[in-house]
GROMACS .gro file of N, CA and C in nm:
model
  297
    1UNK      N    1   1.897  -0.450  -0.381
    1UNK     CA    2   1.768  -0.394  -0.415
    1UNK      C    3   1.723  -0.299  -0.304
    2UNK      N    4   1.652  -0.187  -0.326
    2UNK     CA    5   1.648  -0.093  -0.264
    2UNK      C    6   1.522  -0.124  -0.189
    3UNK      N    7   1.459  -0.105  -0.028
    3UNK     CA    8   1.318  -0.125  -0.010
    3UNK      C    9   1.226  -0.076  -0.073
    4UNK      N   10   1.098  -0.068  -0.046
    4UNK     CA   11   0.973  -0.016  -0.046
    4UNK      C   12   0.957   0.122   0.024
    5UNK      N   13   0.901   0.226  -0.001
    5UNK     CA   14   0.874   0.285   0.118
    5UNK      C   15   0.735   0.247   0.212
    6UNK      N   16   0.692   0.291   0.343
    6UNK     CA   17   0.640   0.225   0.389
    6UNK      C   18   0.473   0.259   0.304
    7UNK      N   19   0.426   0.354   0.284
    7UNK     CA   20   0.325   0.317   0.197
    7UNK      C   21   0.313   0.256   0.054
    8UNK      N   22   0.433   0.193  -0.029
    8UNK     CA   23   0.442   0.107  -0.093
    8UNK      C   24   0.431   0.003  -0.063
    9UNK      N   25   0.496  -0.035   0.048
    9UNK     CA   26   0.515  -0.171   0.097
    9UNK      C   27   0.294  -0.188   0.179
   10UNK      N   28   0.265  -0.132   0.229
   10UNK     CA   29   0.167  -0.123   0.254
   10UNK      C   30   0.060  -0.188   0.169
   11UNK      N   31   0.057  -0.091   0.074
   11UNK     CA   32  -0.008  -0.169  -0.058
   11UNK      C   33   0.018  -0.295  -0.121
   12UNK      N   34   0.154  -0.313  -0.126
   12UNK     CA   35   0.203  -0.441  -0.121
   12UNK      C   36   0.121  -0.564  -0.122
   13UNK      N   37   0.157  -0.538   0.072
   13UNK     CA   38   0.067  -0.635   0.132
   13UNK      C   39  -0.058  -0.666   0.105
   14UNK      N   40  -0.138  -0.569   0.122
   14UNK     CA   41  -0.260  -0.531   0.120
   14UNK      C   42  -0.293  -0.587  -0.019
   15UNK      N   43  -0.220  -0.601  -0.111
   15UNK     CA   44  -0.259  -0.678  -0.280
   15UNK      C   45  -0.254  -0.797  -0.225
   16UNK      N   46  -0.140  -0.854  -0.196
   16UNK     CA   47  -0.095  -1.014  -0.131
   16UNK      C   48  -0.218  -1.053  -0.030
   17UNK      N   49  -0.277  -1.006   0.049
   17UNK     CA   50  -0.385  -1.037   0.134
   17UNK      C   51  -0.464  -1.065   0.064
   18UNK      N   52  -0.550  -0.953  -0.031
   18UNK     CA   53  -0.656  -0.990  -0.124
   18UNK      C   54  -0.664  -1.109  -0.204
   19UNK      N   55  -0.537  -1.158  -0.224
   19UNK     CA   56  -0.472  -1.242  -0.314
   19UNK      C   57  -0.512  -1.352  -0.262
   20UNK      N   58  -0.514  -1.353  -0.104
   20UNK     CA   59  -0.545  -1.519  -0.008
   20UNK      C   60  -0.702  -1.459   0.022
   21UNK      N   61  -0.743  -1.381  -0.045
   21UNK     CA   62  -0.913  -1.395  -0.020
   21UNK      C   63  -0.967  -1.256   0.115
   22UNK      N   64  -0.887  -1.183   0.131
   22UNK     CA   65  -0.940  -1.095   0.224
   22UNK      C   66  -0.961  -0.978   0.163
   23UNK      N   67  -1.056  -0.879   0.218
   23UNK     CA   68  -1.139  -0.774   0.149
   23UNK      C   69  -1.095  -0.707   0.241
   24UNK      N   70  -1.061  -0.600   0.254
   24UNK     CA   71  -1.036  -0.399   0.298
   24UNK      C   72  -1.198  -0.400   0.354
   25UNK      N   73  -1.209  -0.389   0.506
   25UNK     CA   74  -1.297  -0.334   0.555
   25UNK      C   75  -1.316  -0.218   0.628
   26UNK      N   76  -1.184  -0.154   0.679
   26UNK     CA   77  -1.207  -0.007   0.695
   26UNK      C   78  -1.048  -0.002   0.687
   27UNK      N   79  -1.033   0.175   0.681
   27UNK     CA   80  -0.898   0.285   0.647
   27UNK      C   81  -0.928   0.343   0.746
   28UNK      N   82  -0.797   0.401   0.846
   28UNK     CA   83  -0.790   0.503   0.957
   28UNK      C   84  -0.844   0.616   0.845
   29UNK      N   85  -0.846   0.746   0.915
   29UNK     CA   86  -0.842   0.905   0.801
   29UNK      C   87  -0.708   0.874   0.760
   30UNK      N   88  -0.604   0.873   0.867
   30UNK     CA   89  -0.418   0.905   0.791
   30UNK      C   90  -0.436   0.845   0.664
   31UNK      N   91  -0.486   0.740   0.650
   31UNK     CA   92  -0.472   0.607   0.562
   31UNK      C   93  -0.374   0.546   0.572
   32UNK      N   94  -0.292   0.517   0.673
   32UNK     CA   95  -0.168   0.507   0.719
   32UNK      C   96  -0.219   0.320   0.787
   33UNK      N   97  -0.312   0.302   0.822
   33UNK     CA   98  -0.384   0.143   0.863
   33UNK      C   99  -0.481   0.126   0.770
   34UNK      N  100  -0.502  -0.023   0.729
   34UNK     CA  101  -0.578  -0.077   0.696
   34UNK      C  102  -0.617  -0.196   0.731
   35UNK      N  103  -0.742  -0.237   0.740
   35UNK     CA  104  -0.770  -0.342   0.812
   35UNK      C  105  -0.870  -0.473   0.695
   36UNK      N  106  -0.817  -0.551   0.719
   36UNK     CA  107  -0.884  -0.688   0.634
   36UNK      C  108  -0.946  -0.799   0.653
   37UNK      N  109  -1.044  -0.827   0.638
   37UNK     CA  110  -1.130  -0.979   0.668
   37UNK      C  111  -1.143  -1.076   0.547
   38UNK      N  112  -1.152  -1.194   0.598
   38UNK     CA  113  -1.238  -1.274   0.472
   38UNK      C  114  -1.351  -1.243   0.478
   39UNK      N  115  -1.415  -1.235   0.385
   39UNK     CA  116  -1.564  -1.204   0.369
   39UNK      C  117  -1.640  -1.311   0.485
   40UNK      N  118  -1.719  -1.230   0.540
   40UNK     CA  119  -1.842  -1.336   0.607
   40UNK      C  120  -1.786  -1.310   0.757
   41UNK      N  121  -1.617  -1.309   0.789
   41UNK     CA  122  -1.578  -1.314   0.939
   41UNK      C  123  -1.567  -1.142   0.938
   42UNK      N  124  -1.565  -1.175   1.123
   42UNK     CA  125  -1.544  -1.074   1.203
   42UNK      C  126  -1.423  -1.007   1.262
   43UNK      N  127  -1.373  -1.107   1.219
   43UNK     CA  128  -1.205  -1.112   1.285
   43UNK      C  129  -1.150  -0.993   1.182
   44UNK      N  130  -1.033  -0.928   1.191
   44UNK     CA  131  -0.924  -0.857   1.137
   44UNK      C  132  -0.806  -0.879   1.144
   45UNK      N  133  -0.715  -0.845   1.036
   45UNK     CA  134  -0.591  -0.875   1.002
   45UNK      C  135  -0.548  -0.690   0.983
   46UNK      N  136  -0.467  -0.642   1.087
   46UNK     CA  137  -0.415  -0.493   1.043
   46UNK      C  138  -0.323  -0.482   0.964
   47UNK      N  139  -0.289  -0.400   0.902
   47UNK     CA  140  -0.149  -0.338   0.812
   47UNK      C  141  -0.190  -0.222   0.808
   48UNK      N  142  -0.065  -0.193   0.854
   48UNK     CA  143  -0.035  -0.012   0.938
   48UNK      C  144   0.176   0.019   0.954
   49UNK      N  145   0.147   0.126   0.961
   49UNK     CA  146   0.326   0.156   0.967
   49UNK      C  147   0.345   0.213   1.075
   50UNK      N  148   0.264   0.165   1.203
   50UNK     CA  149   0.304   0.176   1.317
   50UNK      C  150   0.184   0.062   1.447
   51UNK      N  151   0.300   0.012   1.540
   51UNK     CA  152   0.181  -0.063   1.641
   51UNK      C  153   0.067   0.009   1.706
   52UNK      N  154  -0.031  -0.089   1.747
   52UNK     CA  155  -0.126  -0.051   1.799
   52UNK      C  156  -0.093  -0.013   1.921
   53UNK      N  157  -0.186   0.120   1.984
   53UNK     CA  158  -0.129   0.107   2.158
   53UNK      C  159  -0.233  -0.016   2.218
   54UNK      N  160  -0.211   0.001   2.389
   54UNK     CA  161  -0.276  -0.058   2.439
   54UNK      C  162  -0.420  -0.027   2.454
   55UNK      N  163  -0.510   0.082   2.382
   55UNK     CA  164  -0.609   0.131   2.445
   55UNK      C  165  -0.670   0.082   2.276
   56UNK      N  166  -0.611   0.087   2.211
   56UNK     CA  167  -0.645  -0.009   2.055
   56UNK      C  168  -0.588  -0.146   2.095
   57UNK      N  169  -0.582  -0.184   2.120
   57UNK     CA  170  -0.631  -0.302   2.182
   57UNK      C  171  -0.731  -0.355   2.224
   58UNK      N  172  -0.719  -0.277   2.343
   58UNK     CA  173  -0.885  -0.282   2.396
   58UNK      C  174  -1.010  -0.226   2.357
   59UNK      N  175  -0.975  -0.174   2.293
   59UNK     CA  176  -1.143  -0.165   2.181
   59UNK      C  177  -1.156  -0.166   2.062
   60UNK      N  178  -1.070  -0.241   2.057
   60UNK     CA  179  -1.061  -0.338   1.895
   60UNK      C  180  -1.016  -0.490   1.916
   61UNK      N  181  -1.079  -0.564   2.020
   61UNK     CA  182  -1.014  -0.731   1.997
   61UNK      C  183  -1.071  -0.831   1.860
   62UNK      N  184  -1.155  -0.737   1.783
   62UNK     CA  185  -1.135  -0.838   1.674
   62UNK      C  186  -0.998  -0.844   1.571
   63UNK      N  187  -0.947  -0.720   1.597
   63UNK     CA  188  -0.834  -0.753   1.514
   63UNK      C  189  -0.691  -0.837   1.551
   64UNK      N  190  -0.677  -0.917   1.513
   64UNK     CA  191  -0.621  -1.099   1.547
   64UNK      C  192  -0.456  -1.050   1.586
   65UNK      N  193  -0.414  -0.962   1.410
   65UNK     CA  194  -0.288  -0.933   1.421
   65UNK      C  195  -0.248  -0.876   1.355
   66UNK      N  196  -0.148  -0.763   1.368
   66UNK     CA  197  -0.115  -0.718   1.290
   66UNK      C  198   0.028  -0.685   1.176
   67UNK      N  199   0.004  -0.661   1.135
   67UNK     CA  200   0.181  -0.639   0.997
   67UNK      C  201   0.184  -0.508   0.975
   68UNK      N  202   0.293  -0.480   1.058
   68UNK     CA  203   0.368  -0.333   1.087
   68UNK      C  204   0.461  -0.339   0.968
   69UNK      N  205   0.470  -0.226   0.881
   69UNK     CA  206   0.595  -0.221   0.815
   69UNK      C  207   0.612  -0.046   0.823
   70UNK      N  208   0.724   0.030   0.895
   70UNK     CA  209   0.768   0.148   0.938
   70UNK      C  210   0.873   0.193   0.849
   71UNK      N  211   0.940   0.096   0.805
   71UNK     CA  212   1.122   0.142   0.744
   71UNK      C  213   1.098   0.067   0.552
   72UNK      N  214   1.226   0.102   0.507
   72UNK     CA  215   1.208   0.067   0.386
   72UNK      C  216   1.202  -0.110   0.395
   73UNK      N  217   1.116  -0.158   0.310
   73UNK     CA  218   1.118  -0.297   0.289
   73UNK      C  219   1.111  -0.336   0.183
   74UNK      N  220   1.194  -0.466   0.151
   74UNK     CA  221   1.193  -0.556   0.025
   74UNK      C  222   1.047  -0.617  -0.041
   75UNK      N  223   1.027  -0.615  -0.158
   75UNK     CA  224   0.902  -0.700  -0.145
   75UNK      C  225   0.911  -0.794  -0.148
   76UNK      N  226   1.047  -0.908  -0.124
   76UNK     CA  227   1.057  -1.004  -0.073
   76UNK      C  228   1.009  -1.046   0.070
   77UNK      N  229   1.074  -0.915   0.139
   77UNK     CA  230   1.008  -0.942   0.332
   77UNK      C  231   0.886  -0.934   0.322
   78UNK      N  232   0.811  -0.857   0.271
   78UNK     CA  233   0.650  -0.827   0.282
   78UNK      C  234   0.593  -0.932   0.243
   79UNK      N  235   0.630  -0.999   0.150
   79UNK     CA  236   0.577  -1.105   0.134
   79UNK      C  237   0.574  -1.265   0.220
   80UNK      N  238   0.702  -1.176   0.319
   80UNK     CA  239   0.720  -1.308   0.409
   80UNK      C  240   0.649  -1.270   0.505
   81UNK      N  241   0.635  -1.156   0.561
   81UNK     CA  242   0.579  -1.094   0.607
   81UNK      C  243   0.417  -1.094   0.688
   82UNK      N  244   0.390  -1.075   0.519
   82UNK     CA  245   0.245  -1.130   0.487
   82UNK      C  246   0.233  -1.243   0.520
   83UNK      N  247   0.280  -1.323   0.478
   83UNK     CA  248   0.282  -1.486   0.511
   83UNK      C  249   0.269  -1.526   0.654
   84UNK      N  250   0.355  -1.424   0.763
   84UNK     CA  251   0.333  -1.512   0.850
   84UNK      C  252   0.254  -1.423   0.923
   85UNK      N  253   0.191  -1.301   0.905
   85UNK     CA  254   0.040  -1.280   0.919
   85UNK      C  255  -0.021  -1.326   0.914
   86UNK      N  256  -0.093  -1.445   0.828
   86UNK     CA  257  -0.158  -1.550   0.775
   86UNK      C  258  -0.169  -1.586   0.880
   87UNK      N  259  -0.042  -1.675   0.891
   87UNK     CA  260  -0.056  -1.769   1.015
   87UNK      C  261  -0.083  -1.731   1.106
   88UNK      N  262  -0.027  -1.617   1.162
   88UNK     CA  263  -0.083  -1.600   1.273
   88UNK      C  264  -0.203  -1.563   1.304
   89UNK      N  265  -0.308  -1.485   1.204
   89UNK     CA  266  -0.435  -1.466   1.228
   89UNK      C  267  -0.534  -1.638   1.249
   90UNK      N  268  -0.460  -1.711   1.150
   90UNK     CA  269  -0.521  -1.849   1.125
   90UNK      C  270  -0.524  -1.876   1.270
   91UNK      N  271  -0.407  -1.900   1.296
   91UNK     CA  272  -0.386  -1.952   1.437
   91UNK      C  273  -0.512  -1.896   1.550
   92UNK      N  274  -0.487  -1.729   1.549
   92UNK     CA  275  -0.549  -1.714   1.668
   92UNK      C  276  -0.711  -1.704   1.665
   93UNK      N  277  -0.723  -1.697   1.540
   93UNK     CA  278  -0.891  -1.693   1.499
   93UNK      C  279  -0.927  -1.872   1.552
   94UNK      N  280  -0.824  -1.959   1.518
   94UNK     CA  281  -0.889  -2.074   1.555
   94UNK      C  282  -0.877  -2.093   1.728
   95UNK      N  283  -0.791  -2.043   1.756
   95UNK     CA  284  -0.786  -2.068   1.893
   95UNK      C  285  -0.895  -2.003   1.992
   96UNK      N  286  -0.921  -1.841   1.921
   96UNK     CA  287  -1.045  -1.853   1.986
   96UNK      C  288  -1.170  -1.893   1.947
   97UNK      N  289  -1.208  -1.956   1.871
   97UNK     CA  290  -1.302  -2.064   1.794
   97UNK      C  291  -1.309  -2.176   1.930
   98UNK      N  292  -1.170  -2.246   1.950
   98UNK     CA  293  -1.225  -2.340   2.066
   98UNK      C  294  -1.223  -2.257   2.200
   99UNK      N  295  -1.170  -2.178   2.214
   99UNK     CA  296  -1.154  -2.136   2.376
   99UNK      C  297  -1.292  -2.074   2.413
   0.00000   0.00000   0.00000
């Protein structure tokens, strides 16, 4: 099976997120990132087809984590993908909850 390209696969995700309850709260201009919350939090989950630098970093720490997809992808991976986006936002949203 042939991949996704990366703004297919993008959207992808971005359906699969909505799917576990998160809403599109802002688009770069490229439209090339998108960023997602559950309703009510502050936190962010990115999907973008390239990493953040370090200076997005630092003036963006609500966003937890992100899901890079650059090259062609399966919508099998994206979906795993996605998945362990999940977790990892879960994770670090709770961790800084206690810290």
């Amino acid at each position: 099976m042939n991949g996704l390209p990366p703004p297919a696969a993008i959207a992808l995700a971005v359906r699969l997120l909505e799917a576990e309850g998160f809403a599109i709260t802002a688009r770069n201009e490229r439209g090339d990132s998108v960023y997602l919350s559950p309703p009510g939090d502050t936190f962010a989950l990115r999907v973008s087809n390239h990493a953040r630098t370090p200076k997005q970093r630092r003036k963006h720490p609500e966003v937890l984590t992100s899901l890079v997809l650059h090259g062609a992808t399966t919508p099998a991976q994206v979906e795993a993908l996605a998945a362990r986006s999940l977790r990892v936002f879960r994770i670090e949203r709770e961790r800084r909850a206690i810290g």
